CSV table of C-alpha atoms in Angstrom, one decimal:
chain,number,residue,atom,x,y,z
A,406,MET,CA,3.7,-5.4,14.7
A,407,ASP,CA,5.5,-3.1,12.4
A,408,PHE,CA,4.4,1.0,12.2
A,409,GLY,CA,4.5,2.3,8.2
A,410,LEU,CA,3.5,5.8,7.1
A,411,VAL,CA,2.0,6.1,3.3
A,412,LEU,CA,2.2,9.9,1.8
A,413,GLN,CA,1.7,11.3,-1.5
A,414,THR,CA,4.5,12.5,-2.8
A,415,ASP,CA,3.7,16.4,-3.2
A,416,PRO,CA,5.7,19.4,-3.3
A,417,PRO,CA,8.6,20.0,-1.5
A,418,ALA,CA,9.7,16.3,-1.0
A,419,SER,CA,11.2,18.6,2.2
A,420,ASP,CA,8.0,17.8,3.7
A,421,VAL,CA,7.9,14.0,3.0
A,422,VAL,CA,11.1,13.3,4.4
A,423,GLU,CA,10.3,15.8,7.6
A,424,LEU,CA,7.4,13.9,8.9
A,425,MET,CA,9.7,10.3,7.5
A,426,ARG,CA,12.3,11.5,9.8
A,427,ARG,CA,9.0,12.2,12.4
A,428,ALA,CA,7.6,8.9,11.6
A,429,GLU,CA,10.9,6.5,13.1
A,430,ARG,CA,11.3,9.2,16.1
A,431,ASN,CA,8.3,8.1,16.8
A,432,GLY,CA,8.3,4.2,16.2
A,433,PHE,CA,7.5,3.9,12.7
A,434,GLY,CA,9.8,1.0,10.5
A,435,TYR,CA,8.1,1.5,7.0
A,436,GLY,CA,8.1,4.7,4.9
A,437,TRP,CA,5.4,4.2,2.0
A,438,THR,CA,4.6,6.3,-0.5
A,439,PHE,CA,2.2,6.5,-3.8
A,440,ASP,CA,3.8,5.8,-7.3
A,441,SER,CA,1.8,8.1,-10.0
A,442,ALA,CA,4.2,10.1,-12.2
A,443,VAL,CA,1.8,12.5,-13.4
A,444,LEU,CA,-0.2,12.7,-10.3
A,445,TRP,CA,2.6,13.5,-7.8
A,446,GLN,CA,6.6,13.6,-7.4
A,447,GLU,CA,8.8,11.0,-9.3
A,448,PRO,CA,9.0,8.4,-5.4
A,449,PHE,CA,12.6,7.2,-6.2
A,450,VAL,CA,13.9,10.6,-6.2
A,451,ILE,CA,13.1,11.1,-2.8
A,452,TYR,CA,13.5,7.7,-1.2
A,453,SER,CA,17.0,8.3,-1.6
A,454,ARG,CA,16.8,11.8,0.6
A,455,ILE,CA,14.4,9.6,2.7
A,456,LEU,CA,17.5,6.7,3.5
A,457,GLU,CA,19.6,9.5,3.7
A,458,HIS,CA,18.4,11.0,6.4
A,459,THR,CA,17.1,7.8,8.7
A,460,GLU,CA,19.1,5.2,10.2
A,461,ARG,CA,16.6,2.1,9.7
A,462,MET,CA,13.7,2.9,7.9
A,463,THR,CA,12.8,0.5,5.5
A,464,VAL,CA,10.5,2.7,2.2
A,465,GLY,CA,8.9,1.3,-1.3
A,466,PRO,CA,5.9,2.7,-3.2
A,467,MET,CA,2.4,1.9,-2.1
A,468,VAL,CA,2.2,0.9,-4.9
A,469,THR,CA,4.7,0.1,-8.3
A,470,ASN,CA,3.0,-1.4,-11.0
A,471,PRO,CA,4.9,-3.4,-14.2
A,472,GLY,CA,3.9,-0.9,-16.7
A,473,THR,CA,4.8,2.9,-15.7
A,474,ARG,CA,9.0,1.7,-16.2
A,475,THR,CA,11.3,-1.2,-17.5
A,476,TRP,CA,10.8,-4.2,-15.4
A,477,GLU,CA,14.7,-4.2,-15.3
A,478,VAL,CA,15.1,0.0,-14.7
A,479,THR,CA,12.5,-0.9,-11.3
A,480,ALA,CA,14.9,-3.4,-10.5
A,481,SER,CA,18.0,-1.7,-11.0
A,482,THR,CA,17.2,1.9,-9.2
A,483,PHE,CA,16.5,-0.7,-6.2
A,484,ALA,CA,19.4,-3.0,-6.1
A,485,THR,CA,20.8,1.1,-6.3
A,486,LEU,CA,19.2,1.9,-3.3
A,487,ASN,CA,20.2,-1.2,-0.9
A,488,ASP,CA,23.7,-0.8,-2.8
A,489,MET,CA,23.6,2.7,-0.9
A,490,TYR,CA,21.9,2.2,2.3
A,491,GLY,CA,22.0,-1.6,2.7
A,492,ASN,CA,19.2,-3.3,1.7
A,493,ARG,CA,16.7,-0.9,3.1
A,494,THR,CA,13.3,-1.1,0.4
A,495,VAL,CA,10.6,-3.4,-0.3
A,496,CYS,CA,8.6,-3.7,-3.4
A,497,GLY,CA,5.0,-3.0,-3.3
A,498,ILE,CA,3.1,-4.0,-6.2
A,499,GLY,CA,0.0,-3.9,-8.3
A,500,ARG,CA,-1.9,-3.6,-11.7
A,501,GLY,CA,-1.8,0.1,-11.2
A,502,ASP,CA,-5.0,1.9,-11.1
A,503,SER,CA,-3.8,5.6,-11.4
A,504,ALA,CA,0.0,5.8,-12.7
A,505,LEU,CA,-2.0,4.4,-15.8
A,506,ARG,CA,-5.2,5.6,-16.4
A,507,VAL,CA,-4.3,9.7,-15.7
A,508,ALA,CA,-1.5,8.5,-18.2
A,509,GLY,CA,-4.7,7.6,-21.2
A,510,ARG,CA,-3.5,3.2,-20.4
A,511,ARG,CA,-5.5,0.2,-19.6
A,512,PRO,CA,-3.9,-0.9,-15.9
A,513,ASN,CA,-2.0,-4.6,-16.3
A,514,THR,CA,-3.2,-7.3,-16.5
A,515,LEU,CA,-3.1,-10.1,-13.6
A,516,ALA,CA,-0.4,-12.5,-15.2
A,517,ARG,CA,2.0,-9.7,-16.3
A,518,VAL,CA,1.7,-8.5,-12.5
A,519,GLY,CA,3.4,-12.5,-11.9
A,520,GLU,CA,5.8,-11.4,-14.4
A,521,ALA,CA,6.8,-9.0,-13.1
A,522,ILE,CA,7.0,-10.2,-9.4
A,523,ASP,CA,9.4,-13.1,-9.9
A,524,ALA,CA,11.5,-10.9,-12.2
A,525,ILE,CA,12.1,-7.6,-10.9
A,526,ARG,CA,12.7,-9.5,-7.1
A,527,ASP,CA,15.0,-11.8,-10.1
A,528,LEU,CA,17.3,-8.2,-11.6
A,529,ALA,CA,17.5,-6.3,-8.2
A,530,GLU,CA,19.0,-10.0,-6.2
A,531,GLY,CA,21.1,-10.2,-9.1
A,532,ARG,CA,19.7,-13.4,-10.4
A,533,GLU,CA,19.4,-13.9,-13.9
A,534,ALA,CA,15.4,-13.0,-15.7
A,535,GLU,CA,13.4,-13.2,-18.5
A,536,VAL,CA,11.9,-9.5,-19.2
A,537,ASP,CA,10.2,-9.4,-22.4
A,538,GLY,CA,12.3,-12.4,-23.6
A,539,THR,CA,15.0,-11.6,-23.5
A,540,ARG,CA,17.6,-13.4,-20.6
A,541,MET,CA,19.6,-10.7,-18.1
A,542,ARG,CA,21.3,-9.8,-15.3
A,543,ILE,CA,22.5,-6.6,-13.8
A,544,PRO,CA,26.1,-8.1,-13.2
A,545,TRP,CA,27.0,-5.2,-10.4
A,546,ILE,CA,24.5,-6.3,-7.7
A,547,LYS,CA,26.3,-8.0,-4.8
A,548,ASP,CA,23.8,-8.9,-1.2
A,549,GLY,CA,20.7,-7.3,-3.3
A,550,ARG,CA,17.8,-7.9,-1.7
A,551,LEU,CA,14.1,-6.6,-2.6
A,552,PRO,CA,11.0,-8.4,-0.6
A,553,VAL,CA,8.1,-7.8,-3.2
A,554,TRP,CA,4.5,-7.0,-0.5
A,555,MET,CA,1.8,-7.4,-3.5
A,556,ALA,CA,-1.3,-6.1,-3.7
A,557,ALA,CA,-5.2,-7.7,-4.3
A,558,TYR,CA,-8.5,-7.3,-4.0
A,559,GLY,CA,-9.9,-10.2,-6.0
A,560,PRO,CA,-10.1,-13.6,-5.8
A,561,LYS,CA,-7.4,-13.6,-9.2
A,562,ALA,CA,-4.9,-11.4,-7.6
A,563,LEU,CA,-5.3,-13.1,-3.9
A,564,ALA,CA,-4.8,-15.8,-5.7
A,565,LEU,CA,-1.1,-14.2,-7.4
A,566,ALA,CA,-0.1,-13.4,-3.9
A,567,GLY,CA,0.3,-16.1,-2.3
A,568,GLN,CA,1.8,-18.5,-5.0
A,569,LYS,CA,4.7,-14.9,-6.1
A,570,ALA,CA,5.0,-12.9,-3.6
A,571,ASP,CA,6.7,-12.2,-0.2
A,572,GLY,CA,4.2,-10.3,1.4
A,573,PHE,CA,0.7,-8.9,0.3
A,574,ILE,CA,-0.3,-5.6,1.3
A,575,LEU,CA,-5.1,-4.9,2.0
A,576,GLN,CA,-5.7,-1.6,1.8
A,577,LEU,CA,-8.5,-1.4,4.1
A,578,ALA,CA,-8.9,-2.3,7.9
A,579,ASP,CA,-11.6,-3.8,8.2
A,580,PRO,CA,-11.9,-6.5,9.9
A,581,TYR,CA,-14.4,-9.1,8.7
A,582,LEU,CA,-12.5,-8.4,5.3
A,583,THR,CA,-9.1,-9.0,6.3
A,584,GLU,CA,-10.1,-12.1,7.6
A,585,TRP,CA,-11.0,-13.0,4.0
A,586,MET,CA,-8.3,-12.2,2.6
A,587,VAL,CA,-5.7,-13.4,4.1
A,588,HIS,CA,-7.6,-16.8,4.5
A,589,ALA,CA,-8.1,-16.1,0.2
A,590,VAL,CA,-3.7,-15.5,0.6
A,591,ARG,CA,-2.8,-17.7,2.9
A,592,THR,CA,-4.8,-20.8,1.0
A,593,ALA,CA,-3.5,-19.8,-2.4
A,594,ALA,CA,0.3,-19.7,-0.9
A,595,SER,CA,-0.2,-23.7,1.0
A,596,ASP,CA,-1.5,-25.2,-2.2
A,597,ALA,CA,1.6,-23.5,-4.6
A,598,GLY,CA,4.0,-25.5,-1.7
A,599,ARG,CA,4.4,-22.1,-0.1
A,600,ASP,CA,4.7,-21.3,3.5
A,601,PRO,CA,1.9,-19.1,4.4
A,602,ASP,CA,3.1,-18.3,7.3
A,603,ALA,CA,6.1,-16.7,5.5
A,604,ILE,CA,3.7,-14.1,3.0
A,605,THR,CA,3.7,-10.5,5.4
A,606,ILE,CA,0.0,-9.6,6.1
A,607,CYS,CA,0.2,-5.7,5.7
A,608,VAL,CA,-2.8,-3.3,6.6
A,609,ALA,CA,-2.9,0.1,5.5
A,610,ALA,CA,-5.4,3.0,5.8
A,611,PRO,CA,-6.4,6.0,7.0
A,612,ALA,CA,-5.4,6.7,10.7
A,613,TYR,CA,-7.2,9.4,12.4
A,614,VAL,CA,-6.8,9.9,16.3
A,615,GLY,CA,-9.2,12.1,18.0
A,616,ASP,CA,-12.8,12.8,19.3
A,617,ASP,CA,-14.5,14.7,16.8
A,618,LEU,CA,-16.0,12.0,15.0
A,619,ALA,CA,-17.6,13.1,12.8
A,620,HIS,CA,-14.8,15.5,11.4
A,621,ALA,CA,-12.3,12.8,11.3
A,622,ARG,CA,-14.6,10.4,8.5
A,623,GLU,CA,-15.1,13.8,6.4
A,624,GLN,CA,-10.9,13.8,6.7
A,625,CYS,CA,-10.8,9.7,5.1
A,626,ARG,CA,-13.9,9.5,3.4
A,627,TRP,CA,-11.8,10.0,0.8
A,628,PHE,CA,-10.8,6.4,0.8
A,629,GLY,CA,-13.8,4.5,0.7
A,630,GLY,CA,-13.4,6.4,-3.3
A,631,MET,CA,-10.2,5.0,-4.1
A,632,VAL,CA,-10.6,1.5,-2.9
A,633,GLY,CA,-14.3,2.0,-4.8
A,634,ASN,CA,-12.6,2.3,-7.9
A,635,HIS,CA,-11.0,-1.4,-7.6
A,636,VAL,CA,-14.1,-2.5,-6.3
A,637,ALA,CA,-16.1,-1.4,-9.1
A,638,ASP,CA,-13.1,-2.8,-11.3
A,639,LEU,CA,-14.5,-6.2,-9.8
A,640,VAL,CA,-18.2,-5.8,-9.8
A,641,SER,CA,-17.5,-5.5,-13.7
A,642,ARG,CA,-15.6,-8.5,-13.9
A,643,TYR,CA,-17.5,-11.1,-11.5
A,644,GLY,CA,-20.6,-10.0,-11.2
A,645,ASP,CA,-22.5,-8.0,-8.1
A,646,HIS,CA,-24.3,-11.7,-6.7
A,647,SER,CA,-21.3,-13.9,-7.4
A,648,GLY,CA,-20.2,-14.9,-4.6
A,649,ALA,CA,-16.9,-14.3,-5.5
A,650,ILE,CA,-16.6,-11.3,-3.4
A,651,PRO,CA,-18.4,-10.7,-0.3
A,652,GLU,CA,-21.3,-8.3,-1.0
A,653,SER,CA,-20.0,-6.3,2.4
A,654,LEU,CA,-17.3,-4.4,-0.1
A,655,THR,CA,-19.4,-4.4,-3.4
A,656,ALA,CA,-22.7,-3.6,-1.9
A,657,TYR,CA,-22.0,0.6,-0.8
A,658,ILE,CA,-20.0,1.6,-4.4
A,659,ALA,CA,-24.0,1.3,-6.4
A,660,GLN,CA,-24.4,5.3,-6.3
A,661,ARG,CA,-20.7,5.8,-7.0
A,662,GLN,CA,-21.3,8.2,-10.4
A,663,GLY,CA,-17.2,7.8,-11.2
A,664,TYR,CA,-13.9,9.3,-10.7
A,665,ASP,CA,-11.3,11.8,-11.5
A,666,TYR,CA,-8.3,11.5,-10.4
A,667,SER,CA,-7.6,15.0,-10.4
A,668,HIS,CA,-8.8,14.4,-6.0
A,669,HIS,CA,-7.1,11.0,-6.1
A,670,GLY,CA,-6.7,10.1,-2.4
A,671,ARG,CA,-7.4,13.7,-0.8
A,672,ALA,CA,-9.4,14.8,2.0
A,673,GLY,CA,-12.7,16.7,0.4
A,674,ASN,CA,-12.7,14.7,-3.0
A,675,PRO,CA,-16.3,15.4,-4.5
A,676,ASP,CA,-16.5,11.8,-5.9
A,677,THR,CA,-17.0,10.4,-2.2
A,678,ALA,CA,-20.4,11.8,-1.4
A,679,PHE,CA,-21.6,7.8,-2.2
A,680,VAL,CA,-19.5,7.1,0.4
A,681,PRO,CA,-21.8,6.4,3.4
A,682,ASP,CA,-19.7,6.9,7.3
A,683,ASP,CA,-19.8,3.0,7.9
A,684,ILE,CA,-17.7,2.3,5.4
A,685,VAL,CA,-15.3,5.3,5.8
A,686,ASP,CA,-16.0,3.6,10.0
A,687,ARG,CA,-15.3,-0.2,9.5
A,688,PHE,CA,-11.9,0.5,6.3
A,689,CYS,CA,-9.7,2.9,8.8
A,690,LEU,CA,-9.0,4.0,12.6
A,691,LEU,CA,-10.9,6.4,13.8
A,692,GLY,CA,-11.8,8.2,17.2
A,693,PRO,CA,-9.5,7.9,20.7
A,694,ALA,CA,-5.9,6.2,20.5
A,695,GLU,CA,-7.8,3.7,22.7
A,696,ALA,CA,-9.8,2.4,19.9
A,697,HIS,CA,-7.0,2.4,17.3
A,698,VAL,CA,-5.5,0.3,19.9
A,699,GLU,CA,-8.2,-2.1,20.0
A,700,LYS,CA,-8.6,-3.1,16.4
A,701,LEU,CA,-5.5,-2.9,15.4
A,702,ARG,CA,-5.4,-5.9,18.4
A,703,THR,CA,-7.8,-7.4,16.2
A,704,LEU,CA,-6.3,-7.2,13.2
A,705,ARG,CA,-3.1,-8.7,14.9
A,706,GLY,CA,-4.7,-10.9,16.4
A,707,LEU,CA,-6.1,-12.1,12.9
A,708,GLY,CA,-1.9,-12.5,11.6
A,709,VAL,CA,-1.0,-9.0,10.2
A,710,ASP,CA,2.2,-7.8,10.9
A,711,GLN,CA,2.5,-4.3,9.8
A,712,PHE,CA,-0.3,-1.1,9.9
A,713,ALA,CA,0.2,1.3,7.8
A,714,VAL,CA,-1.2,4.8,8.2
A,715,TYR,CA,-2.2,7.2,5.6
A,716,ALA,CA,-2.0,10.3,6.9
A,717,MET,CA,-4.0,12.7,3.6
A,718,HIS,CA,-5.3,14.3,6.3
A,719,ASP,CA,-5.3,17.9,8.0
A,720,ALA,CA,-3.8,16.7,11.5
A,721,LYS,CA,-0.3,14.1,10.1
A,722,GLU,CA,2.3,15.3,12.5
A,723,ALA,CA,-0.7,15.2,15.7
A,724,THR,CA,-1.3,11.8,14.0
A,725,ILE,CA,2.4,10.7,14.3
A,726,ASP,CA,3.2,12.4,17.7
A,727,ALA,CA,0.0,10.1,19.3
A,728,TYR,CA,0.8,6.6,17.5
A,729,GLY,CA,3.6,7.6,18.6
A,730,ARG,CA,2.7,8.1,22.0
A,731,ASP,CA,-0.4,5.6,22.5
A,732,VAL,CA,-0.7,3.5,20.1
A,733,ILE,CA,2.4,1.8,18.8
A,734,PRO,CA,4.1,1.3,22.7
A,735,ALA,CA,0.8,-0.7,23.2
A,736,LEU,CA,0.5,-2.9,21.0
A,737,ASN,CA,5.1,-3.6,21.3
A,738,GLY,CA,5.3,-2.7,24.8
């Protein structure tokens, strides 16, 4: 199983780089960041520094979107990093949540995401693609490679990930929901004539190693609020009891009042009081290292190829080190 570290690009950028270096020393192979231009510093600038100061780590956004940058700019940026550092990038992509809503724009349609997946991948790998009606190709790219992984929750998004993407990003670590969603992605891939086993499955969620479960929950409760944003969109689209989405995903947002993006993805977010303890426990990995290993073995058995650790809490270094010492060797030893 591969492991990734997910960070926000809060200043100073040097801290982000140092945490990624620490993660690589501890056996993490992927370095991910949020991508929201108003809330945090520009990740692609920081990726260059991370790549320069690591040896093997693959970097990318979790996740970018088709609306913040034009597609040829996104492709050229990835391709430039790949040319400089040897194809060590991955493009996580989704409809866009904080990046667009904070700027007063709506998330992209799924149709737009599907077109962007094809165009960004083709352009970054040196092939011709169509962008808003214009055919183009980036002529200087040689031997470029860019896997595109899509984040999804709802039925139509899961189907699109199976039809188009090289990987699927699921931002929660509940085994029941993971099994349901991985099955949906792989079924869509098979129906589209693709090899379902060729799609990389990445589960991303907060991990907090320690014996003080109450403290760990409070440090990670923000995650239920962040996921709740996406769930609220699904409920508005499909309804509470449509059967299109498992009720074990939707029921907990009944008391949700709203969301302030100034606290997005941060411990102590005041907009997450509605998130109950059982959701934090289901969606995250908490407790001693042995509990993490047990849950990760379950997820691996469901087809998960990578676990990406959200480290937005007060024990970033300790969690990275605990994973390197106790968790990653137990899974891969």
